[in-house]
mmCIF file of C-alpha atoms and ligand atoms in Angstrom:
data_model
loop_
_atom_site.group_PDB
_atom_site.id
_atom_site.type_symbol
_atom_site.label_atom_id
_atom_site.label_comp_id
_atom_site.label_asym_id
_atom_site.label_seq_id
_atom_site.Cartn_x
_atom_site.Cartn_y
_atom_site.Cartn_z
ATOM 1 C CA LEU A 488 30.488 13.905 -11.373
ATOM 2 C CA LYS A 489 30.816 11.372 -14.368
ATOM 3 C CA SER A 490 31.765 8.208 -12.459
ATOM 4 C CA ALA A 491 28.533 8.729 -10.185
ATOM 5 C CA LEU A 492 26.594 8.964 -13.271
ATOM 6 C CA GLN A 493 27.866 5.970 -14.850
ATOM 7 C CA ASN A 494 27.138 4.101 -11.752
ATOM 8 C CA ILE A 495 23.457 4.660 -12.766
ATOM 9 C CA PHE A 496 23.415 4.990 -16.339
ATOM 10 C CA ALA A 497 25.622 1.934 -16.634
ATOM 11 C CA GLU A 498 25.733 1.378 -20.537
ATOM 12 C CA THR A 499 22.971 3.440 -21.228
ATOM 13 C CA ILE A 500 25.008 6.445 -20.455
ATOM 14 C CA VAL A 501 25.427 9.056 -23.709
ATOM 15 C CA ASP A 502 28.381 11.363 -22.900
ATOM 16 C CA ASN A 503 28.302 13.233 -25.858
ATOM 17 C CA LYS A 504 25.652 16.291 -26.513
ATOM 18 C CA GLU A 505 24.999 15.768 -30.319
ATOM 19 C CA GLU A 506 24.946 12.132 -29.904
ATOM 20 C CA PHE A 507 22.499 12.359 -27.142
ATOM 21 C CA LEU A 508 20.410 15.123 -29.082
ATOM 22 C CA GLN A 509 19.984 12.996 -32.149
ATOM 23 C CA THR A 510 18.293 10.215 -30.373
ATOM 24 C CA PHE A 511 15.425 12.431 -30.196
ATOM 25 C CA SER A 512 14.995 11.566 -33.698
ATOM 26 C CA THR A 513 17.032 8.381 -34.361
ATOM 27 C CA GLN A 514 15.004 6.759 -31.348
ATOM 28 C CA ARG A 515 11.752 8.499 -31.616
ATOM 29 C CA ASP A 516 10.123 4.800 -32.310
ATOM 30 C CA PHE A 517 12.128 3.270 -29.420
ATOM 31 C CA ILE A 518 9.127 2.930 -26.984
ATOM 32 C CA ARG A 519 6.553 2.033 -29.417
ATOM 33 C CA ASN A 520 8.906 -1.068 -30.886
ATOM 34 C CA MET A 521 9.650 -2.108 -27.673
ATOM 35 C CA VAL A 522 5.994 -2.351 -26.615
ATOM 36 C CA THR A 523 4.827 -3.910 -29.475
ATOM 37 C CA ASP A 524 4.590 -7.590 -27.829
ATOM 38 C CA GLY A 525 2.982 -6.216 -24.613
ATOM 39 C CA GLU A 526 -0.430 -6.611 -23.454
ATOM 40 C CA VAL A 527 -2.803 -3.823 -23.322
ATOM 41 C CA MET A 528 -4.668 -3.975 -19.831
ATOM 42 C CA GLN A 529 -6.211 -0.669 -20.284
ATOM 43 C CA SER A 530 -7.149 2.089 -22.760
ATOM 44 C CA GLY A 531 -8.581 5.370 -21.351
ATOM 45 C CA ALA A 532 -10.144 5.894 -18.015
ATOM 46 C CA THR A 533 -11.069 3.196 -15.371
ATOM 47 C CA ASP A 534 -14.553 2.689 -14.602
ATOM 48 C CA GLY A 535 -12.926 3.041 -10.705
ATOM 49 C CA SER A 536 -14.709 4.805 -8.203
ATOM 50 C CA SER A 537 -11.961 8.065 -8.211
ATOM 51 C CA ASN A 538 -12.544 10.863 -9.759
ATOM 52 C CA ASN A 539 -9.458 10.118 -12.604
ATOM 53 C CA ALA A 540 -11.881 10.819 -15.790
ATOM 54 C CA GLU A 541 -10.749 14.424 -15.749
ATOM 55 C CA VAL A 542 -6.975 13.780 -15.829
ATOM 56 C CA VAL A 543 -7.227 10.343 -17.817
ATOM 57 C CA SER A 544 -7.407 10.906 -21.783
ATOM 58 C CA SER A 545 -7.899 8.403 -23.965
ATOM 59 C CA ASP A 546 -4.572 8.951 -25.075
ATOM 60 C CA LEU A 547 -3.067 6.875 -22.189
ATOM 61 C CA GLN A 548 -2.767 2.971 -21.876
ATOM 62 C CA VAL A 549 -1.102 0.634 -19.515
ATOM 63 C CA ILE A 550 0.560 -2.019 -21.347
ATOM 64 C CA ARG A 551 2.170 -5.082 -19.497
ATOM 65 C CA MET A 552 5.124 -6.784 -20.461
ATOM 66 C CA GLN A 553 6.705 -9.846 -18.622
ATOM 67 C CA ILE A 554 10.121 -9.451 -17.858
ATOM 68 C CA GLY A 555 11.238 -12.544 -19.730
ATOM 69 C CA SER A 556 10.452 -11.310 -22.875
ATOM 70 C CA PRO A 557 13.082 -9.926 -25.132
ATOM 71 C CA ASN A 558 12.362 -6.422 -25.315
ATOM 72 C CA ALA A 559 11.092 -5.789 -21.965
ATOM 73 C CA GLY A 560 14.697 -6.271 -20.101
ATOM 74 C CA LEU A 561 15.977 -4.130 -22.790
ATOM 75 C CA LEU A 562 13.491 -1.200 -21.990
ATOM 76 C CA TYR A 563 13.881 -1.826 -18.349
ATOM 77 C CA SER A 564 17.394 -1.176 -18.474
ATOM 78 C CA ARG A 565 16.579 1.956 -19.847
ATOM 79 C CA LEU A 566 14.251 2.549 -16.825
ATOM 80 C CA VAL A 567 16.901 1.615 -13.935
ATOM 81 C CA PRO A 568 18.282 4.972 -14.075
ATOM 82 C CA LEU A 569 15.035 6.683 -13.185
ATOM 83 C CA VAL A 570 14.138 4.069 -10.668
ATOM 84 C CA LEU A 571 17.479 4.734 -8.862
ATOM 85 C CA LEU A 572 17.232 8.658 -8.908
ATOM 86 C CA PHE A 573 13.752 8.959 -8.069
ATOM 87 C CA VAL A 574 12.483 6.081 -6.163
ATOM 88 C CA ASP A 575 13.915 5.914 -2.245
ATOM 89 C CA GLY A 576 15.780 3.048 -1.592
ATOM 90 C CA SER A 577 14.788 0.970 -4.524
ATOM 91 C CA ASN A 578 17.400 -1.543 -6.129
ATOM 92 C CA PRO A 579 16.608 -2.571 -10.015
ATOM 93 C CA ILE A 580 14.825 -5.829 -10.417
ATOM 94 C CA ASP A 581 15.935 -9.143 -11.532
ATOM 95 C CA VAL A 582 15.396 -9.054 -15.255
ATOM 96 C CA THR A 583 16.226 -12.629 -15.598
ATOM 97 C CA ASP A 584 13.478 -13.650 -13.397
ATOM 98 C CA PRO A 585 10.276 -14.311 -15.655
ATOM 99 C CA ASP A 586 7.955 -13.497 -12.564
ATOM 100 C CA TRP A 587 8.413 -9.941 -12.777
ATOM 101 C CA HIS A 588 5.931 -8.070 -14.888
ATOM 102 C CA LEU A 589 6.331 -4.383 -15.952
ATOM 103 C CA TYR A 590 3.430 -2.055 -16.232
ATOM 104 C CA LEU A 591 4.007 0.864 -18.500
ATOM 105 C CA LEU A 592 1.828 3.899 -18.409
ATOM 106 C CA ILE A 593 2.007 4.995 -21.969
ATOM 107 C CA GLU A 594 0.791 8.134 -23.476
ATOM 108 C CA LYS A 595 0.140 7.871 -27.292
ATOM 109 C CA LYS A 596 0.154 10.910 -29.275
ATOM 110 C CA GLU A 597 -0.911 11.010 -32.921
ATOM 111 C CA ASP A 598 2.005 12.452 -35.036
ATOM 112 C CA LYS A 599 2.575 12.668 -38.907
ATOM 113 C CA GLU A 600 2.155 8.695 -39.867
ATOM 114 C CA ASP A 601 2.936 6.815 -36.750
ATOM 115 C CA PRO A 602 1.820 7.313 -33.250
ATOM 116 C CA LEU A 603 4.675 8.556 -30.736
ATOM 117 C CA TYR A 604 4.662 6.718 -27.559
ATOM 118 C CA ARG A 605 5.883 8.393 -24.610
ATOM 119 C CA ILE A 606 6.665 6.772 -21.135
ATOM 120 C CA VAL A 607 5.097 8.600 -18.059
ATOM 121 C CA GLY A 608 5.379 5.984 -15.604
ATOM 122 C CA PHE A 609 5.617 2.259 -14.810
ATOM 123 C CA THR A 610 5.188 -0.090 -11.966
ATOM 124 C CA ALA A 611 7.379 -3.364 -11.352
ATOM 125 C CA ILE A 612 5.147 -5.970 -10.299
ATOM 126 C CA TYR A 613 6.261 -9.283 -8.968
ATOM 127 C CA LYS A 614 3.745 -12.713 -9.057
ATOM 128 C CA PHE A 615 4.562 -15.371 -6.667
ATOM 129 C CA PHE A 616 3.045 -18.835 -6.049
ATOM 130 C CA ARG A 617 1.188 -19.118 -2.863
ATOM 131 C CA TYR A 618 0.547 -22.667 -1.944
ATOM 132 C CA PRO A 619 -1.668 -24.971 -2.693
ATOM 133 C CA ASP A 620 -3.061 -23.561 -5.845
ATOM 134 C CA ARG A 621 -2.991 -19.577 -6.003
ATOM 135 C CA LEU A 622 -0.748 -16.655 -6.888
ATOM 136 C CA ARG A 623 -0.170 -13.634 -5.192
ATOM 137 C CA MET A 624 1.086 -10.070 -6.600
ATOM 138 C CA ARG A 625 3.894 -7.913 -4.800
ATOM 139 C CA LEU A 626 3.853 -4.316 -6.404
ATOM 140 C CA SER A 627 7.450 -3.445 -5.575
ATOM 141 C CA GLN A 628 8.368 -0.359 -7.625
ATOM 142 C CA ILE A 629 6.337 2.489 -8.782
ATOM 143 C CA LEU A 630 6.958 5.733 -10.498
ATOM 144 C CA VAL A 631 5.235 8.568 -12.231
ATOM 145 C CA LEU A 632 7.687 10.511 -13.974
ATOM 146 C CA PRO A 633 8.130 14.075 -11.953
ATOM 147 C CA SER A 634 6.768 16.512 -14.563
ATOM 148 C CA PHE A 635 3.533 13.962 -14.683
ATOM 149 C CA GLN A 636 2.942 13.921 -10.812
ATOM 150 C CA GLY A 637 0.342 15.141 -8.913
ATOM 151 C CA LYS A 638 -2.236 14.840 -11.712
ATOM 152 C CA GLY A 639 -4.001 11.551 -10.870
ATOM 153 C CA LEU A 640 -1.778 9.102 -12.825
ATOM 154 C CA GLY A 641 -0.364 7.362 -9.881
ATOM 155 C CA THR A 642 -3.787 6.558 -8.776
ATOM 156 C CA TYR A 643 -4.858 6.097 -12.534
ATOM 157 C CA LEU A 644 -2.111 2.856 -12.590
ATOM 158 C CA MET A 645 -2.815 1.782 -8.962
ATOM 159 C CA GLU A 646 -6.209 1.294 -10.003
ATOM 160 C CA VAL A 647 -5.364 -0.386 -13.394
ATOM 161 C CA VAL A 648 -3.332 -2.932 -11.050
ATOM 162 C CA ASN A 649 -6.196 -3.838 -8.605
ATOM 163 C CA ASN A 650 -8.351 -4.285 -11.788
ATOM 164 C CA VAL A 651 -5.881 -7.053 -13.119
ATOM 165 C CA ALA A 652 -5.792 -8.220 -9.512
ATOM 166 C CA VAL A 653 -9.072 -8.939 -9.386
ATOM 167 C CA ALA A 654 -9.845 -10.341 -13.111
ATOM 168 C CA GLU A 655 -6.828 -12.685 -12.807
ATOM 169 C CA ASN A 656 -8.641 -13.504 -9.152
ATOM 170 C CA VAL A 657 -5.089 -13.569 -7.338
ATOM 171 C CA TYR A 658 -5.073 -14.845 -4.017
ATOM 172 C CA ASP A 659 -3.911 -10.933 -2.557
ATOM 173 C CA LEU A 660 -2.313 -7.907 -3.877
ATOM 174 C CA THR A 661 0.569 -6.143 -1.540
ATOM 175 C CA VAL A 662 2.972 -3.576 -1.595
ATOM 176 C CA GLU A 663 6.671 -3.788 -0.828
ATOM 177 C CA GLU A 664 8.030 -0.976 1.447
ATOM 178 C CA PRO A 665 5.342 1.605 0.313
ATOM 179 C CA SER A 666 6.586 5.430 0.781
ATOM 180 C CA GLU A 667 4.310 7.516 2.965
ATOM 181 C CA LYS A 668 2.899 9.349 -0.275
ATOM 182 C CA PHE A 669 2.284 6.189 -1.864
ATOM 183 C CA GLN A 670 0.555 4.870 0.947
ATOM 184 C CA HIS A 671 -1.885 7.693 1.291
ATOM 185 C CA ILE A 672 -2.668 7.391 -2.767
ATOM 186 C CA ARG A 673 -3.246 3.144 -2.357
ATOM 187 C CA THR A 674 -5.237 3.875 1.003
ATOM 188 C CA CYS A 675 -7.303 6.816 -0.688
ATOM 189 C CA VAL A 676 -8.050 4.291 -3.927
ATOM 190 C CA ASP A 677 -9.004 1.339 -1.505
ATOM 191 C CA ILE A 678 -11.325 3.499 0.906
ATOM 192 C CA ASN A 679 -13.065 4.324 -2.320
ATOM 193 C CA ARG A 680 -13.623 0.745 -3.221
ATOM 194 C CA LEU A 681 -14.590 -0.448 0.298
ATOM 195 C CA LEU A 682 -16.959 2.194 0.798
ATOM 196 C CA THR A 683 -19.036 0.831 -2.023
ATOM 197 C CA PHE A 684 -18.641 -2.802 -0.925
ATOM 198 C CA ASP A 685 -21.814 -3.871 0.809
ATOM 199 C CA PRO A 686 -20.646 -7.204 2.295
ATOM 200 C CA ILE A 687 -18.972 -5.072 4.699
ATOM 201 C CA LYS A 688 -21.544 -2.550 5.746
ATOM 202 C CA PRO A 689 -23.174 -4.462 8.423
ATOM 203 C CA ALA A 690 -19.667 -4.848 10.231
ATOM 204 C CA ILE A 691 -18.966 -1.033 9.897
ATOM 205 C CA ASP A 692 -22.575 -0.021 11.310
ATOM 206 C CA SER A 693 -22.010 -2.656 14.252
ATOM 207 C CA ALA A 694 -18.637 -0.783 15.192
ATOM 208 C CA VAL A 695 -19.974 2.402 15.162
ATOM 209 C CA GLN A 696 -23.071 1.540 17.229
ATOM 210 C CA THR A 697 -20.761 0.373 19.962
ATOM 211 C CA LEU A 698 -18.514 3.094 19.510
ATOM 212 C CA THR A 699 -21.057 5.806 19.722
ATOM 213 C CA LYS A 700 -23.355 3.850 22.674
ATOM 214 C CA GLY A 701 -21.331 5.413 25.535
ATOM 215 C CA LYS A 702 -18.571 7.029 26.821
ATOM 216 C CA LEU A 703 -15.925 4.376 25.706
ATOM 217 C CA SER A 704 -12.931 6.425 27.706
ATOM 218 C CA LYS A 705 -14.565 5.968 30.959
ATOM 219 C CA ARG A 706 -14.873 1.955 30.301
ATOM 220 C CA ALA A 707 -12.214 -0.153 32.234
ATOM 221 C CA GLN A 708 -11.646 -1.961 29.134
ATOM 222 C CA ILE A 709 -12.065 -0.440 25.276
ATOM 223 C CA PRO A 710 -13.009 -3.020 22.836
ATOM 224 C CA ARG A 711 -10.543 -3.599 20.156
ATOM 225 C CA PHE A 712 -12.686 -2.310 17.178
ATOM 226 C CA THR A 713 -11.177 -4.927 14.349
ATOM 227 C CA PRO A 714 -13.210 -6.394 11.664
ATOM 228 C CA PRO A 715 -14.559 -9.495 12.118
ATOM 229 C CA LEU A 716 -12.756 -12.353 10.512
ATOM 230 C CA ASN A 717 -15.202 -12.907 7.794
ATOM 231 C CA ALA A 718 -14.994 -9.347 6.692
ATOM 232 C CA ILE A 719 -11.461 -9.577 6.476
ATOM 233 C CA GLU A 720 -11.779 -12.890 4.136
ATOM 234 C CA LYS A 721 -14.510 -11.280 2.007
ATOM 235 C CA VAL A 722 -12.282 -8.357 1.385
ATOM 236 C CA ARG A 723 -9.342 -10.162 0.623
ATOM 237 C CA GLU A 724 -11.217 -12.342 -1.756
ATOM 238 C CA SER A 725 -13.206 -9.853 -3.392
ATOM 239 C CA LEU A 726 -10.791 -6.787 -3.622
ATOM 240 C CA LYS A 727 -7.654 -8.382 -3.030
ATOM 241 C CA ILE A 728 -6.846 -6.074 -0.088
ATOM 242 C CA ASN A 729 -4.490 -7.963 2.603
ATOM 243 C CA LYS A 730 -5.555 -8.240 5.944
ATOM 244 C CA LYS A 731 -2.766 -5.760 7.410
ATOM 245 C CA HIS A 732 -3.684 -2.713 4.995
ATOM 246 C CA PHE A 733 -7.778 -3.647 5.532
ATOM 247 C CA LEU A 734 -6.695 -2.983 8.992
ATOM 248 C CA ASN A 735 -5.339 0.268 8.421
ATOM 249 C CA CYS A 736 -8.297 1.214 6.415
ATOM 250 C CA TRP A 737 -10.964 -0.036 8.829
ATOM 251 C CA GLU A 738 -9.909 2.611 10.942
ATOM 252 C CA ILE A 739 -11.181 5.582 8.406
ATOM 253 C CA LEU A 740 -14.262 3.688 7.621
ATOM 254 C CA ILE A 741 -14.874 3.838 10.749
ATOM 255 C CA TYR A 742 -13.988 7.529 11.320
ATOM 256 C CA LEU A 743 -15.962 8.518 7.882
ATOM 257 C CA ALA A 744 -19.016 6.627 9.663
ATOM 258 C CA LEU A 745 -19.157 8.574 12.713
ATOM 259 C CA ASP A 746 -21.444 11.646 12.668
ATOM 260 C CA PRO A 747 -20.778 14.031 14.025
ATOM 261 C CA ILE A 748 -17.089 13.338 14.407
ATOM 262 C CA ASP A 749 -16.082 15.980 16.703
ATOM 263 C CA LYS A 750 -19.093 14.219 19.363
ATOM 264 C CA TYR A 751 -17.389 10.865 19.203
ATOM 265 C CA MET A 752 -13.708 12.192 18.503
ATOM 266 C CA GLU A 753 -12.153 11.815 22.188
ATOM 267 C CA ASP A 754 -13.805 7.881 22.230
ATOM 268 C CA TYR A 755 -12.020 7.637 18.401
ATOM 269 C CA THR A 756 -8.888 8.697 19.843
ATOM 270 C CA SER A 757 -8.956 6.095 22.790
ATOM 271 C CA VAL A 758 -9.695 3.893 19.922
ATOM 272 C CA ILE A 759 -6.704 4.508 18.119
ATOM 273 C CA THR A 760 -4.239 4.997 21.164
ATOM 274 C CA ASN A 761 -5.627 1.275 21.854
ATOM 275 C CA HIS A 762 -4.474 0.464 18.373
ATOM 276 C CA VAL A 763 -1.231 2.095 18.398
ATOM 277 C CA ARG A 764 -0.501 0.413 21.693
ATOM 278 C CA SER A 765 -1.097 -2.949 20.915
ATOM 279 C CA ASP A 766 0.881 -2.489 17.440
ATOM 280 C CA ILE A 767 3.883 -1.288 19.305
ATOM 281 C CA LEU A 768 3.611 -4.528 21.987
ATOM 282 C CA GLY A 769 3.544 -6.660 19.525
ATOM 283 C CA LYS A 770 0.139 -8.341 20.843
ATOM 284 C CA ASP A 771 -3.383 -7.417 21.863
ATOM 285 C CA ILE A 772 -3.738 -6.230 24.883
ATOM 286 C CA GLU A 773 -7.345 -7.418 25.227
ATOM 287 C CA THR A 774 -6.668 -10.720 25.379
ATOM 288 C CA PRO A 775 -6.201 -12.458 29.006
ATOM 289 C CA LYS A 776 -2.955 -11.888 30.187
ATOM 290 C CA LYS A 777 -0.627 -14.926 29.881
ATOM 291 C CA GLN A 778 2.541 -15.362 32.382
ATOM 292 C CA VAL A 779 5.222 -17.668 32.642
ATOM 293 C CA VAL A 780 6.419 -18.479 35.741
ATOM 294 C CA ASP A 781 9.441 -20.475 36.945
ATOM 295 C CA VAL A 782 8.679 -23.317 39.148
ATOM 296 C CA PRO A 783 10.947 -25.780 41.462
ATOM 297 C CA SER A 784 10.827 -29.396 40.440
ATOM 298 C CA GLU A 785 12.898 -32.468 40.538
ATOM 299 C CA TYR A 786 13.243 -32.225 36.793
ATOM 300 C CA GLU A 787 15.319 -29.968 34.750
ATOM 301 C CA PRO A 788 14.619 -26.313 36.384
ATOM 302 C CA GLU A 789 15.334 -25.086 32.865
ATOM 303 C CA THR A 790 12.583 -26.726 31.365
ATOM 304 C CA SER A 791 10.213 -26.219 34.583
ATOM 305 C CA PHE A 792 7.891 -23.725 34.259
ATOM 306 C CA VAL A 793 3.902 -22.692 34.380
ATOM 307 C CA VAL A 794 1.937 -20.713 32.438
ATOM 308 C CA PHE A 795 -0.773 -18.538 33.787
ATOM 309 C CA LYS A 796 -3.652 -16.866 32.080
ATOM 310 C CA SER A 797 -5.636 -14.657 34.262
ATOM 311 C CA LEU A 798 -9.245 -14.349 33.343
ATOM 312 C CA ASN A 799 -10.324 -10.751 33.907
ATOM 313 C CA GLY A 800 -7.056 -9.587 31.833
ATOM 314 C CA GLU A 801 -5.139 -8.356 34.648
ATOM 315 C CA GLU A 802 -1.629 -8.689 35.187
ATOM 316 C CA GLY A 803 -0.220 -9.947 38.237
ATOM 317 C CA ASN A 804 3.358 -9.551 39.248
ATOM 318 C CA THR A 805 4.894 -9.694 35.471
ATOM 319 C CA ASN A 806 8.285 -9.425 34.175
ATOM 320 C CA VAL A 807 7.685 -7.250 31.211
ATOM 321 C CA GLN A 808 9.783 -4.138 31.909
ATOM 322 C CA VAL A 809 7.061 -1.546 30.611
ATOM 323 C CA ASP A 810 7.245 0.918 33.284
ATOM 324 C CA GLU A 811 10.806 1.933 33.242
ATOM 325 C CA ASN A 812 10.739 5.127 31.226
ATOM 326 C CA LYS A 813 7.000 5.574 31.820
ATOM 327 C CA PRO A 814 6.517 9.279 30.875
ATOM 328 C CA ASP A 815 8.829 8.820 27.978
ATOM 329 C CA GLN A 816 6.969 6.064 26.675
ATOM 330 C CA GLU A 817 3.156 7.710 27.317
ATOM 331 C CA GLN A 818 4.842 10.671 25.168
ATOM 332 C CA GLN A 819 6.047 8.643 22.139
ATOM 333 C CA LEU A 820 2.523 6.987 22.221
ATOM 334 C CA LYS A 821 0.746 10.035 22.224
ATOM 335 C CA GLU A 822 3.054 11.423 19.030
ATOM 336 C CA LEU A 823 2.465 7.982 17.271
ATOM 337 C CA VAL A 824 -1.404 8.616 18.027
ATOM 338 C CA ASP A 825 -1.277 12.458 16.690
ATOM 339 C CA GLU A 826 0.419 11.235 13.742
ATOM 340 C CA ARG A 827 -2.078 8.145 12.948
ATOM 341 C CA ILE A 828 -4.932 10.686 13.429
ATOM 342 C CA ARG A 829 -3.273 12.738 11.022
ATOM 343 C CA GLU A 830 -2.947 10.272 8.556
ATOM 344 C CA ILE A 831 -6.682 9.342 8.925
ATOM 345 C CA LYS A 832 -8.077 12.980 8.713
ATOM 346 C CA LEU A 833 -5.680 13.777 5.378
ATOM 347 C CA VAL A 834 -7.307 10.482 3.715
ATOM 348 C CA ALA A 835 -10.888 11.031 4.932
ATOM 349 C CA GLU A 836 -11.008 14.429 3.532
ATOM 350 C CA LYS A 837 -9.372 13.487 0.419
ATOM 351 C CA VAL A 838 -12.101 10.737 -0.218
ATOM 352 C CA SER A 839 -15.019 12.987 1.240
ATOM 353 C CA LYS A 840 -13.739 15.515 -1.503
ATOM 354 C CA VAL A 841 -14.211 12.873 -4.542
ATOM 355 C CA CYS A 842 -17.094 11.253 -3.114
ATOM 356 C CA PRO A 843 -19.322 13.823 -1.070
ATOM 357 C CA LYS A 844 -21.506 11.208 0.518
ATOM 358 C CA ALA A 845 -18.767 9.330 2.203
HETATM 359 C C1 ACO J 1272 6.437 0.413 -3.223
HETATM 360 C C2 ACO J 1272 7.259 1.886 -3.921
HETATM 361 O O1 ACO J 1272 7.415 1.854 -5.088
HETATM 362 S S1 ACO J 1272 7.158 3.230 -2.684
HETATM 363 C C3 ACO J 1272 7.721 4.873 -3.727
HETATM 364 C C4 ACO J 1272 6.764 5.197 -4.393
HETATM 365 N N1 ACO J 1272 7.452 6.133 -5.536
HETATM 366 C C5 ACO J 1272 8.034 7.340 -5.385
HETATM 367 O O2 ACO J 1272 8.178 7.577 -4.168
HETATM 368 C C6 ACO J 1272 8.578 7.827 -6.413
HETATM 369 C C7 ACO J 1272 8.370 8.988 -6.869
HETATM 370 N N2 ACO J 1272 6.930 9.613 -6.626
HETATM 371 C C8 ACO J 1272 5.837 9.325 -7.819
HETATM 372 O O3 ACO J 1272 6.663 8.443 -8.718
HETATM 373 C C9 ACO J 1272 4.827 9.565 -7.720
HETATM 374 O O4 ACO J 1272 4.658 10.886 -6.884
HETATM 375 C C10 ACO J 1272 3.967 8.695 -6.846
HETATM 376 C C11 ACO J 1272 3.676 7.077 -7.814
HETATM 377 C C12 ACO J 1272 4.026 8.460 -5.568
HETATM 378 C C13 ACO J 1272 2.233 9.366 -6.988
HETATM 379 O O5 ACO J 1272 1.801 9.640 -8.554
HETATM 380 P P1 ACO J 1272 1.108 10.825 -8.519
HETATM 381 O O6 ACO J 1272 0.709 10.537 -10.200
HETATM 382 O O7 ACO J 1272 1.969 11.776 -8.313
HETATM 383 O O8 ACO J 1272 -0.099 10.461 -7.695
HETATM 384 P P2 ACO J 1272 -1.276 10.994 -8.021
HETATM 385 O O9 ACO J 1272 -1.408 12.580 -8.728
HETATM 386 O O10 ACO J 1272 -2.301 10.121 -8.383
HETATM 387 O O11 ACO J 1272 -1.855 11.530 -6.595
HETATM 388 C C14 ACO J 1272 -0.739 12.585 -5.855
HETATM 389 C C15 ACO J 1272 -1.556 13.533 -5.790
HETATM 390 O O12 ACO J 1272 -2.074 14.451 -6.830
HETATM 391 C C16 ACO J 1272 -3.340 15.041 -6.505
HETATM 392 N N3 ACO J 1272 -4.036 14.507 -7.714
HETATM 393 C C17 ACO J 1272 -4.863 13.225 -7.656
HETATM 394 N N4 ACO J 1272 -5.469 13.505 -9.051
HETATM 395 C C18 ACO J 1272 -5.464 14.907 -9.376
HETATM 396 C C19 ACO J 1272 -6.072 15.611 -10.175
HETATM 397 N N5 ACO J 1272 -6.754 15.504 -11.241
HETATM 398 N N6 ACO J 1272 -5.383 16.877 -10.365
HETATM 399 C C20 ACO J 1272 -4.826 17.672 -9.428
HETATM 400 N N7 ACO J 1272 -4.309 16.908 -8.583
HETATM 401 C C21 ACO J 1272 -4.400 15.402 -8.550
HETATM 402 C C22 ACO J 1272 -3.868 14.055 -5.388
HETATM 403 O O13 ACO J 1272 -4.701 14.731 -4.580
HETATM 404 C C23 ACO J 1272 -2.457 13.803 -4.458
HETATM 405 O O14 ACO J 1272 -2.498 14.478 -3.947
HETATM 406 P P3 ACO J 1272 -2.565 14.376 -2.166
HETATM 407 O O15 ACO J 1272 -1.425 13.384 -1.791
HETATM 408 O O16 ACO J 1272 -1.828 15.259 -1.744
HETATM 409 O O17 ACO J 1272 -3.831 13.853 -1.678
#
């Protein structure tokens, strides 16, 4: 056990019980001392649209530290064991790369003379260049310590990071390999922001109108139901939500706008099926089909081909091998669609509880 723990704790390991217990008094100011040169990004509740006010007391602060600063690297080396133990599949960040920032969620308790600082969570974010003159932010690790989870603190930290991305006008904010739970939280936060973002309202209304106009499932071709390009652009520029994540949110925004949802569920499911199928095939199934056909010619046979584009979207005699295990594929597709609908309902339920008008 010791060697396994040694791998995780490295030089921060304390294997003597007395010595360990003593650190509670000898190092009680460690965190406060470490964060003195940090930048306070938020104190107390955010003005975000989620309902965090009830969980976020004025004792909470989010402090940002550049990893290159002398204390940040030292502090992070103490956090590494927590990252390895609690964030699935994570690796420690490179403490020599100054483009990393730590956002520490600190609980500050008044105590005898000096306040006592406790870290209740943190996130590591990478800020990097985007050609020609912008910066992007990528959230790569986030952790709320186990005894503080499920109290809205992860949501709070996400809101603070969103506010920073907007205030610093970065190009966008992305998340590296989000876990399912974190993706759910992030989506809830962003849906609340999107619901109050007026510039996309006309686009949502128009999508909903198309969907409610008539039985979609009876139509030969189901429209794609993606947001217009200018909406994608406005959302990225104002809210810093990247396109891929906005497309996920878009499906939920439409779900929330369908009233009554039961009446349109069949059509809505065909739209989602369509999206899932396009994602799997990695192409937009509504675009006119293209085919590549080898043709005999007097030039090199390997470089002679013709590309056909059929205008009615029908595929002719294609070489694409999609039919082989058809029943299996259909079943798998249905399972993926069911899973996606389940996720959508979960977020929809959550956001309509927080803001009942949604
Ligand atoms: C890029 C990556 O790093 S991905 C990996 C993410 N990190 C991890 O998996 C590490 C382990 N997990 C964690 O650290 C945390 O659970 C996090 C960061 C994922 C989420 O942080 P938490 O503080 O637990 O999230 P938060 O409390 O805001 O929301 C989680 C749940 O608590 C609930 N919650 C929110 N506010 C409250 C509240 N006021 N009272 C009670 N519960 C609440 C939410 O409803 C949510 O539940 P739901 O998902 O069932 O709808």
